[in-house]
Amino acid sequence: MFRLYRRHHKRMVLGAAIFACLLAFLNTFYGQDNEWTSNFPKAAASKGMKRRTTGSNGYALAQMVRQRCIQKGHNFNVTDVHVSLLYTSSEPRVDYCPLWKVGTTFLKRVFMIKNLELYSNITNPYDISFLQTYNAHRGAIITNSQASQKFVFVRDPYQRLLSTYIDKIHAPNSIYWKRIGIPAIKKVRSNASIHSLNCGHDLTFEEFIKYVAKVMPRYERAPSRQKLGVKDYHFEKYTILCKPCKIEYDFVGKMESFAEDSLELVKQLNMPKIAELMIVNGSNIYVDDAIKDTAFQPFSPEFNNDVTRCMSKKTALERVWTKLQFRGLIGNTKLLLDEKRLSSMTYPEFLQIVMDARKKSDSSERNQLKKRLFRETYKSVNLEDLYKVSAIFQDDFDLFEYDRNPSRLFQ
């Protein structure tokens, strides 16, 4: 009997240790420095608050957001509220308002497994290829009632803007070069070359922020955005897309605590096998998919012709390499290959080089590099433009407890 107890106790300790490691990794992988992340009190058992099943504070944050909205003069009297995008499940009824660059790739796959017969037997969401599409409902309605659990996930706006730039402009992505790069260069760059105006591939981060500051109206009733430039979901305000002062969200998750918060959503969707996988092996599957997805980008047939028209394959691979560093997936290893080798490289060959580079660094080195790149990239931005961004996204900063003017950016 004592042996059985001891074995059972060891399993419990091992399981707890694995889960703790997963949370530490994912919160480092998705998060930033601790002083940027608000520390909320543990959720109390108060009226109207749902019972949480993980260590997440998302229910407490949702209540705080509602209280702040009421203090600002908003109310939740409207029953049906239109949102730009929505993923939903009928059994149990869960509504999730997605915000691009806030964990949507993973959560989209979870809803694919929940809703589509084709994927119903899948346990690992990352077994679904990143090339598979599953469009959210556009112009959908969320009902303010107890009949559904309503989720939204947010992220520090400064982190989200940089992530958008690195993923959609810096890395080879001809779709967003056309959608954001070309319009931005036309608007903010004097004497742009014909090549830049045709490709949009060389938009700098400083120019991107200047463009966002011009395109985004400071107030909802500002002049039509179409007259100012091209809007995009990747840098639209949370308060516009998911309307937290009109919808009574039950849970507000954060990218900075994505491991715990996404696990809570999976549990509320009643998907125990996926929840177990996330606890036991989450760190490995997150990293593996992120590396494969990023490394594949310059080899995608969807992008290839337009990318090579605008830059060499060597440059495309070098940009992907720095994207991997910005995401904290590899360390400070340099991509030391000549142009001939890079120009003829295949996806499997490049993927192996990336995997080898990851093995040469530890998590501390990768995380420190990620933080340094963040700070150095924002140093290129004019302080006046930073203050404009701070003002434009003021409600997003204030409602979700992010620092509008962090000292590391505003010095």
mmCIF file of C-alpha atoms in Angstrom:
data_model
loop_
_atom_site.group_PDB
_atom_site.id
_atom_site.type_symbol
_atom_site.label_atom_id
_atom_site.label_comp_id
_atom_site.label_asym_id
_atom_site.label_seq_id
_atom_site.Cartn_x
_atom_site.Cartn_y
_atom_site.Cartn_z
ATOM 1 C CA MET A 1 0.000 0.000 0.000
ATOM 2 C CA PHE A 2 2.802 2.387 0.931
ATOM 3 C CA ARG A 3 4.536 1.674 -2.418
ATOM 4 C CA LEU A 4 1.336 2.461 -4.314
ATOM 5 C CA TYR A 5 0.964 5.695 -2.399
ATOM 6 C CA ARG A 6 4.581 6.619 -3.057
ATOM 7 C CA ARG A 7 4.259 5.928 -6.812
ATOM 8 C CA HIS A 8 1.031 7.927 -6.957
ATOM 9 C CA HIS A 9 2.644 10.775 -5.038
ATOM 10 C CA LYS A 10 5.613 10.807 -7.435
ATOM 11 C CA ARG A 11 3.268 11.002 -10.432
ATOM 12 C CA MET A 12 1.436 13.947 -8.868
ATOM 13 C CA VAL A 13 4.689 15.768 -8.141
ATOM 14 C CA LEU A 14 5.998 15.063 -11.663
ATOM 15 C CA GLY A 15 2.750 16.277 -13.231
ATOM 16 C CA ALA A 16 2.826 19.469 -11.188
ATOM 17 C CA ALA A 17 6.457 20.068 -12.134
ATOM 18 C CA ILE A 18 5.739 19.591 -15.845
ATOM 19 C CA PHE A 19 2.800 21.991 -15.679
ATOM 20 C CA ALA A 20 4.883 24.596 -13.843
ATOM 21 C CA CYS A 21 7.621 24.330 -16.486
ATOM 22 C CA LEU A 22 5.050 24.719 -19.262
ATOM 23 C CA LEU A 23 3.607 27.859 -17.695
ATOM 24 C CA ALA A 24 7.044 29.348 -17.148
ATOM 25 C CA PHE A 25 8.056 28.658 -20.758
ATOM 26 C CA LEU A 26 4.880 29.899 -22.420
ATOM 27 C CA ASN A 27 4.607 33.010 -20.328
ATOM 28 C CA THR A 28 8.214 33.786 -21.288
ATOM 29 C CA PHE A 29 7.572 32.852 -24.930
ATOM 30 C CA TYR A 30 4.490 35.050 -25.257
ATOM 31 C CA GLY A 31 5.196 37.644 -22.577
ATOM 32 C CA GLN A 32 7.621 40.449 -21.921
ATOM 33 C CA ASP A 33 9.328 41.819 -18.820
ATOM 34 C CA ASN A 34 7.477 41.431 -15.544
ATOM 35 C CA GLU A 35 7.022 45.152 -14.970
ATOM 36 C CA TRP A 36 5.007 45.278 -18.165
ATOM 37 C CA THR A 37 2.563 42.661 -16.929
ATOM 38 C CA SER A 38 0.004 43.643 -14.325
ATOM 39 C CA ASN A 39 -0.227 41.433 -11.254
ATOM 40 C CA PHE A 40 -3.868 40.887 -10.472
ATOM 41 C CA PRO A 41 -5.231 39.620 -7.150
ATOM 42 C CA LYS A 42 -6.509 36.084 -7.099
ATOM 43 C CA ALA A 43 -10.082 35.907 -8.357
ATOM 44 C CA ALA A 44 -12.555 36.118 -5.511
ATOM 45 C CA ALA A 45 -15.839 34.273 -5.310
ATOM 46 C CA SER A 46 -17.981 37.328 -6.011
ATOM 47 C CA LYS A 47 -21.435 37.709 -7.441
ATOM 48 C CA GLY A 48 -21.633 36.932 -11.144
ATOM 49 C CA MET A 49 -18.086 35.588 -11.423
ATOM 50 C CA LYS A 50 -17.754 32.141 -12.961
ATOM 51 C CA ARG A 51 -15.646 29.560 -11.218
ATOM 52 C CA ARG A 52 -12.217 29.210 -12.762
ATOM 53 C CA THR A 53 -10.589 25.833 -13.357
ATOM 54 C CA THR A 54 -6.968 27.006 -13.702
ATOM 55 C CA GLY A 55 -4.757 29.554 -11.979
ATOM 56 C CA SER A 56 -5.792 32.249 -14.449
ATOM 57 C CA ASN A 57 -7.030 35.670 -13.324
ATOM 58 C CA GLY A 58 -9.085 36.209 -16.482
ATOM 59 C CA TYR A 59 -12.417 36.224 -14.645
ATOM 60 C CA ALA A 60 -11.191 38.859 -12.186
ATOM 61 C CA LEU A 61 -9.826 40.988 -15.029
ATOM 62 C CA ALA A 62 -13.167 40.772 -16.867
ATOM 63 C CA GLN A 63 -14.901 42.185 -13.792
ATOM 64 C CA MET A 64 -12.318 44.954 -13.508
ATOM 65 C CA VAL A 65 -12.853 45.857 -17.167
ATOM 66 C CA ARG A 66 -16.628 46.066 -16.649
ATOM 67 C CA GLN A 67 -16.147 48.303 -13.604
ATOM 68 C CA ARG A 68 -13.827 50.628 -15.535
ATOM 69 C CA CYS A 69 -16.309 50.851 -18.407
ATOM 70 C CA ILE A 70 -19.095 51.799 -15.999
ATOM 71 C CA GLN A 71 -16.844 54.439 -14.426
ATOM 72 C CA LYS A 72 -16.309 55.892 -17.912
ATOM 73 C CA GLY A 73 -20.086 56.218 -18.348
ATOM 74 C CA HIS A 74 -20.746 53.100 -20.413
ATOM 75 C CA ASN A 75 -23.504 50.601 -19.721
ATOM 76 C CA PHE A 76 -24.345 47.111 -20.913
ATOM 77 C CA ASN A 77 -28.030 47.672 -21.682
ATOM 78 C CA VAL A 78 -27.860 46.538 -25.324
ATOM 79 C CA THR A 79 -28.722 42.846 -25.660
ATOM 80 C CA ASP A 80 -27.211 42.101 -29.075
ATOM 81 C CA VAL A 81 -23.842 43.618 -29.971
ATOM 82 C CA HIS A 82 -22.169 43.383 -33.377
ATOM 83 C CA VAL A 83 -18.485 42.446 -33.468
ATOM 84 C CA SER A 84 -16.122 42.354 -36.427
ATOM 85 C CA LEU A 85 -15.143 38.687 -36.020
ATOM 86 C CA LEU A 86 -16.349 35.769 -33.916
ATOM 87 C CA TYR A 87 -15.573 32.116 -33.254
ATOM 88 C CA THR A 88 -18.322 30.255 -31.449
ATOM 89 C CA SER A 89 -19.251 26.831 -30.094
ATOM 90 C CA SER A 90 -22.815 25.657 -29.503
ATOM 91 C CA GLU A 91 -22.243 22.830 -26.972
ATOM 92 C CA PRO A 92 -21.221 24.267 -24.593
ATOM 93 C CA ARG A 93 -22.041 27.776 -25.783
ATOM 94 C CA VAL A 94 -18.787 29.724 -25.896
ATOM 95 C CA ASP A 95 -18.204 32.949 -27.837
ATOM 96 C CA TYR A 96 -14.639 34.063 -28.543
ATOM 97 C CA CYS A 97 -13.883 37.444 -30.124
ATOM 98 C CA PRO A 98 -10.483 37.067 -31.861
ATOM 99 C CA LEU A 99 -7.916 39.844 -32.002
ATOM 100 C CA TRP A 100 -5.192 39.300 -34.580
ATOM 101 C CA LYS A 101 -1.679 38.819 -33.142
ATOM 102 C CA VAL A 102 -3.113 37.687 -29.806
ATOM 103 C CA GLY A 103 -2.905 33.885 -29.980
ATOM 104 C CA THR A 104 -5.524 33.526 -32.700
ATOM 105 C CA THR A 105 -3.656 30.857 -34.689
ATOM 106 C CA PHE A 106 -3.767 28.402 -31.800
ATOM 107 C CA LEU A 107 -7.295 29.258 -30.640
ATOM 108 C CA LYS A 108 -8.635 29.077 -34.204
ATOM 109 C CA ARG A 109 -7.381 25.493 -34.412
ATOM 110 C CA VAL A 110 -9.085 24.653 -31.122
ATOM 111 C CA PHE A 111 -12.411 25.821 -32.558
ATOM 112 C CA MET A 112 -11.756 23.867 -35.770
ATOM 113 C CA ILE A 113 -11.460 20.683 -33.704
ATOM 114 C CA LYS A 114 -14.553 21.597 -31.719
ATOM 115 C CA ASN A 115 -16.764 22.478 -34.678
ATOM 116 C CA LEU A 116 -15.567 20.597 -37.766
ATOM 117 C CA GLU A 117 -16.132 16.871 -38.216
ATOM 118 C CA LEU A 118 -12.979 16.618 -40.327
ATOM 119 C CA TYR A 119 -10.821 17.434 -37.275
ATOM 120 C CA SER A 120 -12.975 16.003 -34.483
ATOM 121 C CA ASN A 121 -10.577 13.133 -33.694
ATOM 122 C CA ILE A 122 -7.495 15.348 -33.416
ATOM 123 C CA THR A 123 -5.984 15.826 -29.966
ATOM 124 C CA ASN A 124 -3.090 18.110 -30.860
ATOM 125 C CA PRO A 125 -4.286 21.402 -32.416
ATOM 126 C CA TYR A 126 -0.918 21.745 -34.138
ATOM 127 C CA ASP A 127 -1.599 18.618 -36.170
ATOM 128 C CA ILE A 128 -3.758 20.958 -38.249
ATOM 129 C CA SER A 129 -1.477 22.574 -40.813
ATOM 130 C CA PHE A 130 -0.926 26.306 -40.523
ATOM 131 C CA LEU A 131 -1.929 26.418 -44.204
ATOM 132 C CA GLN A 132 -5.513 25.354 -43.389
ATOM 133 C CA THR A 133 -8.022 28.198 -43.246
ATOM 134 C CA TYR A 134 -11.038 28.566 -40.969
ATOM 135 C CA ASN A 135 -12.662 31.942 -41.277
ATOM 136 C CA ALA A 136 -14.292 33.606 -38.315
ATOM 137 C CA HIS A 137 -17.881 34.802 -38.651
ATOM 138 C CA ARG A 138 -17.786 38.391 -39.887
ATOM 139 C CA GLY A 139 -20.262 40.957 -38.637
ATOM 140 C CA ALA A 140 -21.498 38.490 -36.030
ATOM 141 C CA ILE A 141 -23.543 39.170 -32.914
ATOM 142 C CA ILE A 142 -22.656 38.473 -29.287
ATOM 143 C CA THR A 143 -25.606 38.395 -26.904
ATOM 144 C CA ASN A 144 -25.279 39.804 -23.400
ATOM 145 C CA SER A 145 -26.817 36.901 -21.525
ATOM 146 C CA GLN A 146 -25.844 34.127 -19.125
ATOM 147 C CA ALA A 147 -26.528 31.578 -21.879
ATOM 148 C CA SER A 148 -22.992 31.825 -23.242
ATOM 149 C CA GLN A 149 -19.487 32.256 -21.890
ATOM 150 C CA LYS A 150 -17.770 35.148 -23.604
ATOM 151 C CA PHE A 151 -13.969 35.204 -24.028
ATOM 152 C CA VAL A 152 -11.523 37.762 -25.376
ATOM 153 C CA PHE A 153 -7.700 37.795 -25.307
ATOM 154 C CA VAL A 154 -5.577 40.953 -25.289
ATOM 155 C CA ARG A 155 -1.921 41.916 -25.458
ATOM 156 C CA ASP A 156 0.277 44.899 -24.678
ATOM 157 C CA PRO A 157 -0.398 47.200 -27.675
ATOM 158 C CA TYR A 158 3.299 48.004 -28.111
ATOM 159 C CA GLN A 159 4.103 44.294 -28.318
ATOM 160 C CA ARG A 160 1.237 43.723 -30.748
ATOM 161 C CA LEU A 161 2.388 46.502 -33.081
ATOM 162 C CA LEU A 162 5.933 45.146 -33.204
ATOM 163 C CA SER A 163 4.661 41.595 -33.735
ATOM 164 C CA THR A 164 2.505 42.800 -36.636
ATOM 165 C CA TYR A 165 5.452 44.557 -38.249
ATOM 166 C CA ILE A 166 7.866 41.627 -37.852
ATOM 167 C CA ASP A 167 5.358 39.043 -39.075
ATOM 168 C CA LYS A 168 3.675 40.969 -41.875
ATOM 169 C CA ILE A 169 6.305 43.413 -43.161
ATOM 170 C CA HIS A 170 9.825 42.450 -42.067
ATOM 171 C CA ALA A 171 9.394 38.742 -42.853
ATOM 172 C CA PRO A 172 8.646 37.896 -46.502
ATOM 173 C CA ASN A 173 4.895 38.389 -46.830
ATOM 174 C CA SER A 174 3.917 39.840 -50.185
ATOM 175 C CA ILE A 175 0.220 39.967 -49.277
ATOM 176 C CA TYR A 176 0.852 42.463 -46.486
ATOM 177 C CA TRP A 177 3.546 44.280 -48.421
ATOM 178 C CA LYS A 178 0.717 45.168 -50.790
ATOM 179 C CA ARG A 179 -1.910 45.720 -48.100
ATOM 180 C CA ILE A 180 0.190 47.759 -45.649
ATOM 181 C CA GLY A 181 3.701 48.285 -47.040
ATOM 182 C CA ILE A 182 2.885 50.060 -50.301
ATOM 183 C CA PRO A 183 0.157 52.367 -48.880
ATOM 184 C CA ALA A 184 2.395 53.230 -45.923
ATOM 185 C CA ILE A 185 5.407 54.086 -48.096
ATOM 186 C CA LYS A 186 3.207 56.278 -50.286
ATOM 187 C CA LYS A 187 1.939 58.127 -47.236
ATOM 188 C CA VAL A 188 5.009 58.614 -45.049
ATOM 189 C CA ARG A 189 8.128 58.381 -47.269
ATOM 190 C CA SER A 190 9.342 61.246 -49.401
ATOM 191 C CA ASN A 191 11.082 60.443 -52.689
ATOM 192 C CA ALA A 192 10.390 56.708 -52.478
ATOM 193 C CA SER A 193 11.953 54.607 -55.234
ATOM 194 C CA ILE A 194 9.822 52.938 -57.892
ATOM 195 C CA HIS A 195 10.949 49.565 -56.542
ATOM 196 C CA SER A 196 9.737 50.418 -53.033
ATOM 197 C CA LEU A 197 6.426 51.759 -54.334
ATOM 198 C CA ASN A 198 5.864 48.595 -56.360
ATOM 199 C CA CYS A 199 6.882 46.159 -53.604
ATOM 200 C CA GLY A 200 6.362 47.722 -50.173
ATOM 201 C CA HIS A 201 8.985 45.322 -48.828
ATOM 202 C CA ASP A 202 11.342 47.822 -47.203
ATOM 203 C CA LEU A 203 8.970 49.743 -44.933
ATOM 204 C CA THR A 204 10.894 50.462 -41.726
ATOM 205 C CA PHE A 205 9.417 50.074 -38.251
ATOM 206 C CA GLU A 206 9.732 53.826 -37.715
ATOM 207 C CA GLU A 207 7.677 54.401 -40.880
ATOM 208 C CA PHE A 208 5.164 51.729 -39.859
ATOM 209 C CA ILE A 209 4.485 53.441 -36.514
ATOM 210 C CA LYS A 210 4.229 56.826 -38.237
ATOM 211 C CA TYR A 211 1.700 55.297 -40.652
ATOM 212 C CA VAL A 212 -0.355 53.748 -37.833
ATOM 213 C CA ALA A 213 -0.407 57.136 -36.097
ATOM 214 C CA LYS A 214 -1.787 58.722 -39.288
ATOM 215 C CA VAL A 215 -4.273 55.985 -40.194
ATOM 216 C CA MET A 216 -5.849 55.363 -36.803
ATOM 217 C CA PRO A 217 -8.341 58.040 -35.740
ATOM 218 C CA ARG A 218 -7.972 59.004 -32.109
ATOM 219 C CA TYR A 219 -11.705 58.941 -31.553
ATOM 220 C CA GLU A 220 -14.445 56.713 -32.956
ATOM 221 C CA ARG A 221 -16.067 59.680 -34.718
ATOM 222 C CA ALA A 222 -12.885 60.820 -36.405
ATOM 223 C CA PRO A 223 -12.846 61.280 -40.208
ATOM 224 C CA SER A 224 -13.258 58.174 -42.333
ATOM 225 C CA ARG A 225 -10.183 55.997 -42.100
ATOM 226 C CA GLN A 226 -10.410 55.203 -45.792
ATOM 227 C CA LYS A 227 -9.485 58.844 -46.464
ATOM 228 C CA LEU A 228 -6.465 58.544 -44.219
ATOM 229 C CA GLY A 229 -5.096 55.185 -45.321
ATOM 230 C CA VAL A 230 -5.739 51.450 -45.171
ATOM 231 C CA LYS A 231 -7.061 50.006 -41.929
ATOM 232 C CA ASP A 232 -6.170 46.494 -40.865
ATOM 233 C CA TYR A 233 -7.349 44.145 -38.119
ATOM 234 C CA HIS A 234 -3.745 43.614 -37.012
ATOM 235 C CA PHE A 235 -3.520 47.106 -35.542
ATOM 236 C CA GLU A 236 -7.163 48.038 -35.018
ATOM 237 C CA LYS A 237 -8.084 48.892 -31.428
ATOM 238 C CA TYR A 238 -9.460 46.215 -29.098
ATOM 239 C CA THR A 239 -12.250 48.572 -28.080
ATOM 240 C CA ILE A 240 -13.386 48.823 -31.705
ATOM 241 C CA LEU A 241 -13.093 45.148 -32.677
ATOM 242 C CA CYS A 242 -14.447 43.420 -29.556
ATOM 243 C CA LYS A 243 -16.282 46.268 -27.765
ATOM 244 C CA PRO A 244 -15.483 45.437 -24.128
ATOM 245 C CA CYS A 245 -17.588 48.371 -22.894
ATOM 246 C CA LYS A 246 -20.693 47.007 -24.612
ATOM 247 C CA ILE A 247 -20.219 43.249 -24.140
ATOM 248 C CA GLU A 248 -20.068 41.687 -20.673
ATOM 249 C CA TYR A 249 -17.127 39.351 -21.200
ATOM 250 C CA ASP A 250 -16.845 36.569 -18.645
ATOM 251 C CA PHE A 251 -13.123 36.125 -19.215
ATOM 252 C CA VAL A 252 -10.336 38.397 -20.442
ATOM 253 C CA GLY A 253 -7.177 36.441 -21.206
ATOM 254 C CA LYS A 254 -3.744 37.927 -21.795
ATOM 255 C CA MET A 255 -0.937 36.997 -24.129
ATOM 256 C CA GLU A 256 1.414 37.535 -21.212
ATOM 257 C CA SER A 257 -0.286 34.644 -19.367
ATOM 258 C CA PHE A 258 -1.385 32.722 -22.444
ATOM 259 C CA ALA A 259 -0.540 29.261 -21.091
ATOM 260 C CA GLU A 260 -2.985 29.521 -18.207
ATOM 261 C CA ASP A 261 -5.587 31.575 -20.015
ATOM 262 C CA SER A 262 -5.814 29.469 -23.177
ATOM 263 C CA LEU A 263 -6.019 26.352 -21.007
ATOM 264 C CA GLU A 264 -9.048 27.871 -19.265
ATOM 265 C CA LEU A 265 -10.793 28.377 -22.612
ATOM 266 C CA VAL A 266 -10.042 24.793 -23.671
ATOM 267 C CA LYS A 267 -11.467 23.482 -20.397
ATOM 268 C CA GLN A 268 -14.615 25.579 -20.738
ATOM 269 C CA LEU A 269 -15.047 24.156 -24.250
ATOM 270 C CA ASN A 270 -15.051 20.720 -22.592
ATOM 271 C CA MET A 271 -12.007 19.412 -24.471
ATOM 272 C CA PRO A 272 -10.168 17.409 -21.770
ATOM 273 C CA LYS A 273 -7.765 15.583 -24.096
ATOM 274 C CA ILE A 274 -6.420 18.832 -25.508
ATOM 275 C CA ALA A 275 -6.188 20.289 -22.003
ATOM 276 C CA GLU A 276 -4.164 17.283 -20.858
ATOM 277 C CA LEU A 277 -1.841 17.584 -23.862
ATOM 278 C CA MET A 278 -1.273 21.274 -23.128
ATOM 279 C CA ILE A 279 -0.327 20.478 -19.534
ATOM 280 C CA VAL A 280 1.973 17.542 -20.294
ATOM 281 C CA ASN A 281 3.615 18.509 -23.595
ATOM 282 C CA GLY A 282 2.569 22.068 -24.350
ATOM 283 C CA SER A 283 6.005 23.676 -24.497
ATOM 284 C CA ASN A 284 7.307 21.244 -27.116
ATOM 285 C CA ILE A 285 4.331 21.519 -29.458
ATOM 286 C CA TYR A 286 4.238 25.325 -29.235
ATOM 287 C CA VAL A 287 7.903 25.675 -30.172
ATOM 288 C CA ASP A 288 7.858 23.003 -32.865
ATOM 289 C CA ASP A 289 4.902 24.562 -34.674
ATOM 290 C CA ALA A 290 6.186 28.128 -34.330
ATOM 291 C CA ILE A 291 9.552 27.199 -35.842
ATOM 292 C CA LYS A 292 8.040 25.199 -38.714
ATOM 293 C CA ASP A 293 5.516 27.930 -39.497
ATOM 294 C CA THR A 294 8.124 30.703 -39.497
ATOM 295 C CA ALA A 295 10.789 28.754 -41.397
ATOM 296 C CA PHE A 296 8.290 27.814 -44.124
ATOM 297 C CA GLN A 297 7.363 31.422 -44.906
ATOM 298 C CA PRO A 298 9.959 32.133 -47.646
ATOM 299 C CA PHE A 299 9.234 28.768 -49.294
ATOM 300 C CA SER A 300 5.463 29.208 -49.504
ATOM 301 C CA PRO A 301 4.193 28.967 -53.109
ATOM 302 C CA GLU A 302 1.631 31.612 -52.167
ATOM 303 C CA PHE A 303 4.370 34.188 -51.614
ATOM 304 C CA ASN A 304 7.303 32.924 -53.652
ATOM 305 C CA ASN A 305 6.901 34.714 -56.994
ATOM 306 C CA ASP A 306 6.064 38.105 -55.496
ATOM 307 C CA VAL A 307 8.786 37.807 -52.865
ATOM 308 C CA THR A 308 11.579 36.970 -55.317
ATOM 309 C CA ARG A 309 10.431 39.851 -57.523
ATOM 310 C CA CYS A 310 11.144 42.215 -54.646
ATOM 311 C CA MET A 311 14.133 40.685 -52.842
ATOM 312 C CA SER A 312 16.670 37.889 -53.167
ATOM 313 C CA LYS A 313 16.078 34.558 -51.503
ATOM 314 C CA LYS A 314 19.117 35.233 -49.339
ATOM 315 C CA THR A 315 17.539 38.422 -47.981
ATOM 316 C CA ALA A 316 14.227 36.630 -47.428
ATOM 317 C CA LEU A 317 15.912 33.881 -45.398
ATOM 318 C CA GLU A 318 17.905 36.420 -43.391
ATOM 319 C CA ARG A 319 14.706 38.247 -42.504
ATOM 320 C CA VAL A 320 13.073 35.012 -41.386
ATOM 321 C CA TRP A 321 16.135 34.330 -39.248
ATOM 322 C CA THR A 322 15.738 37.644 -37.427
ATOM 323 C CA LYS A 323 12.001 37.006 -37.057
ATOM 324 C CA LEU A 324 12.862 33.777 -35.231
ATOM 325 C CA GLN A 325 15.103 35.819 -32.922
ATOM 326 C CA PHE A 326 12.403 38.435 -32.321
ATOM 327 C CA ARG A 327 10.034 35.624 -31.310
ATOM 328 C CA GLY A 328 12.553 34.157 -28.882
ATOM 329 C CA LEU A 329 12.847 30.896 -30.812
ATOM 330 C CA ILE A 330 16.600 31.007 -31.483
ATOM 331 C CA GLY A 331 19.520 32.786 -29.846
ATOM 332 C CA ASN A 332 22.138 35.185 -31.162
ATOM 333 C CA THR A 333 23.571 32.697 -33.683
ATOM 334 C CA LYS A 334 24.272 34.281 -37.073
ATOM 335 C CA LEU A 335 23.140 32.807 -40.382
ATOM 336 C CA LEU A 336 26.602 32.438 -41.925
ATOM 337 C CA LEU A 337 25.935 31.020 -45.380
ATOM 338 C CA ASP A 338 26.962 32.393 -48.759
ATOM 339 C CA GLU A 339 24.422 33.646 -51.273
ATOM 340 C CA LYS A 340 24.810 30.636 -53.572
ATOM 341 C CA ARG A 341 24.015 28.195 -50.761
ATOM 342 C CA LEU A 342 21.055 30.225 -49.513
ATOM 343 C CA SER A 343 19.652 30.761 -53.002
ATOM 344 C CA SER A 344 19.418 27.021 -53.650
ATOM 345 C CA MET A 345 18.317 26.014 -50.154
ATOM 346 C CA THR A 346 15.210 23.875 -49.628
ATOM 347 C CA TYR A 347 12.733 24.117 -46.773
ATOM 348 C CA PRO A 348 13.912 20.894 -45.017
ATOM 349 C CA GLU A 349 17.522 22.106 -45.160
ATOM 350 C CA PHE A 350 16.668 25.507 -43.729
ATOM 351 C CA LEU A 351 14.453 23.985 -41.036
ATOM 352 C CA GLN A 352 17.336 21.783 -39.888
ATOM 353 C CA ILE A 353 19.652 24.807 -39.658
ATOM 354 C CA VAL A 354 17.055 26.580 -37.507
ATOM 355 C CA MET A 355 16.630 23.548 -35.237
ATOM 356 C CA ASP A 356 20.409 23.319 -34.814
ATOM 357 C CA ALA A 357 20.580 27.024 -33.945
ATOM 358 C CA ARG A 358 17.938 26.591 -31.261
ATOM 359 C CA LYS A 359 19.956 23.816 -29.614
ATOM 360 C CA LYS A 360 22.948 26.150 -29.338
ATOM 361 C CA SER A 361 21.090 28.567 -27.042
ATOM 362 C CA ASP A 362 19.222 28.281 -23.760
ATOM 363 C CA SER A 363 15.936 29.930 -22.788
ATOM 364 C CA SER A 364 17.668 32.698 -20.834
ATOM 365 C CA GLU A 365 19.764 33.766 -23.830
ATOM 366 C CA ARG A 366 16.762 33.660 -26.167
ATOM 367 C CA ASN A 367 14.583 35.672 -23.811
ATOM 368 C CA GLN A 368 17.242 38.319 -23.197
ATOM 369 C CA LEU A 369 17.781 38.683 -26.944
ATOM 370 C CA LYS A 370 14.035 39.040 -27.492
ATOM 371 C CA LYS A 371 13.831 41.839 -24.913
ATOM 372 C CA ARG A 372 16.882 43.611 -26.335
ATOM 373 C CA LEU A 373 15.530 43.512 -29.889
ATOM 374 C CA PHE A 374 12.233 44.940 -28.656
ATOM 375 C CA ARG A 375 13.936 47.883 -26.962
ATOM 376 C CA GLU A 376 16.352 48.558 -29.828
ATOM 377 C CA THR A 377 13.611 48.472 -32.457
ATOM 378 C CA TYR A 378 11.457 50.980 -30.598
ATOM 379 C CA LYS A 379 14.453 53.298 -30.193
ATOM 380 C CA SER A 380 14.174 54.006 -33.932
ATOM 381 C CA VAL A 381 10.724 55.567 -33.432
ATOM 382 C CA ASN A 382 10.280 59.307 -33.066
ATOM 383 C CA LEU A 383 9.080 60.157 -29.535
ATOM 384 C CA GLU A 384 6.295 62.334 -30.923
ATOM 385 C CA ASP A 385 4.904 59.351 -32.850
ATOM 386 C CA LEU A 386 5.118 57.173 -29.743
ATOM 387 C CA TYR A 387 3.004 59.679 -27.823
ATOM 388 C CA LYS A 388 0.472 59.627 -30.660
ATOM 389 C CA VAL A 389 0.264 55.831 -30.422
ATOM 390 C CA SER A 390 -0.107 56.109 -26.653
ATOM 391 C CA ALA A 391 -3.057 58.474 -27.118
ATOM 392 C CA ILE A 392 -4.697 56.482 -29.918
ATOM 393 C CA PHE A 393 -4.672 53.240 -27.945
ATOM 394 C CA GLN A 394 -5.390 54.909 -24.590
ATOM 395 C CA ASP A 395 -8.556 52.904 -23.892
ATOM 396 C CA ASP A 396 -6.797 49.623 -24.704
ATOM 397 C CA PHE A 397 -3.963 50.495 -22.326
ATOM 398 C CA ASP A 398 -6.209 51.694 -19.516
ATOM 399 C CA LEU A 399 -8.974 49.087 -19.663
ATOM 400 C CA PHE A 400 -6.621 46.105 -19.675
ATOM 401 C CA GLU A 401 -3.981 47.475 -17.280
ATOM 402 C CA TYR A 402 -1.061 48.120 -19.602
ATOM 403 C CA ASP A 403 1.409 50.966 -19.167
ATOM 404 C CA ARG A 404 0.779 53.696 -21.736
ATOM 405 C CA ASN A 405 4.176 55.322 -21.279
ATOM 406 C CA PRO A 406 6.665 52.671 -20.101
ATOM 407 C CA SER A 407 9.990 54.151 -19.068
ATOM 408 C CA ARG A 408 12.013 51.883 -21.333
ATOM 409 C CA LEU A 409 10.326 53.436 -24.387
ATOM 410 C CA PHE A 410 9.714 57.003 -23.202
ATOM 411 C CA GLN A 411 13.143 58.181 -22.092
#
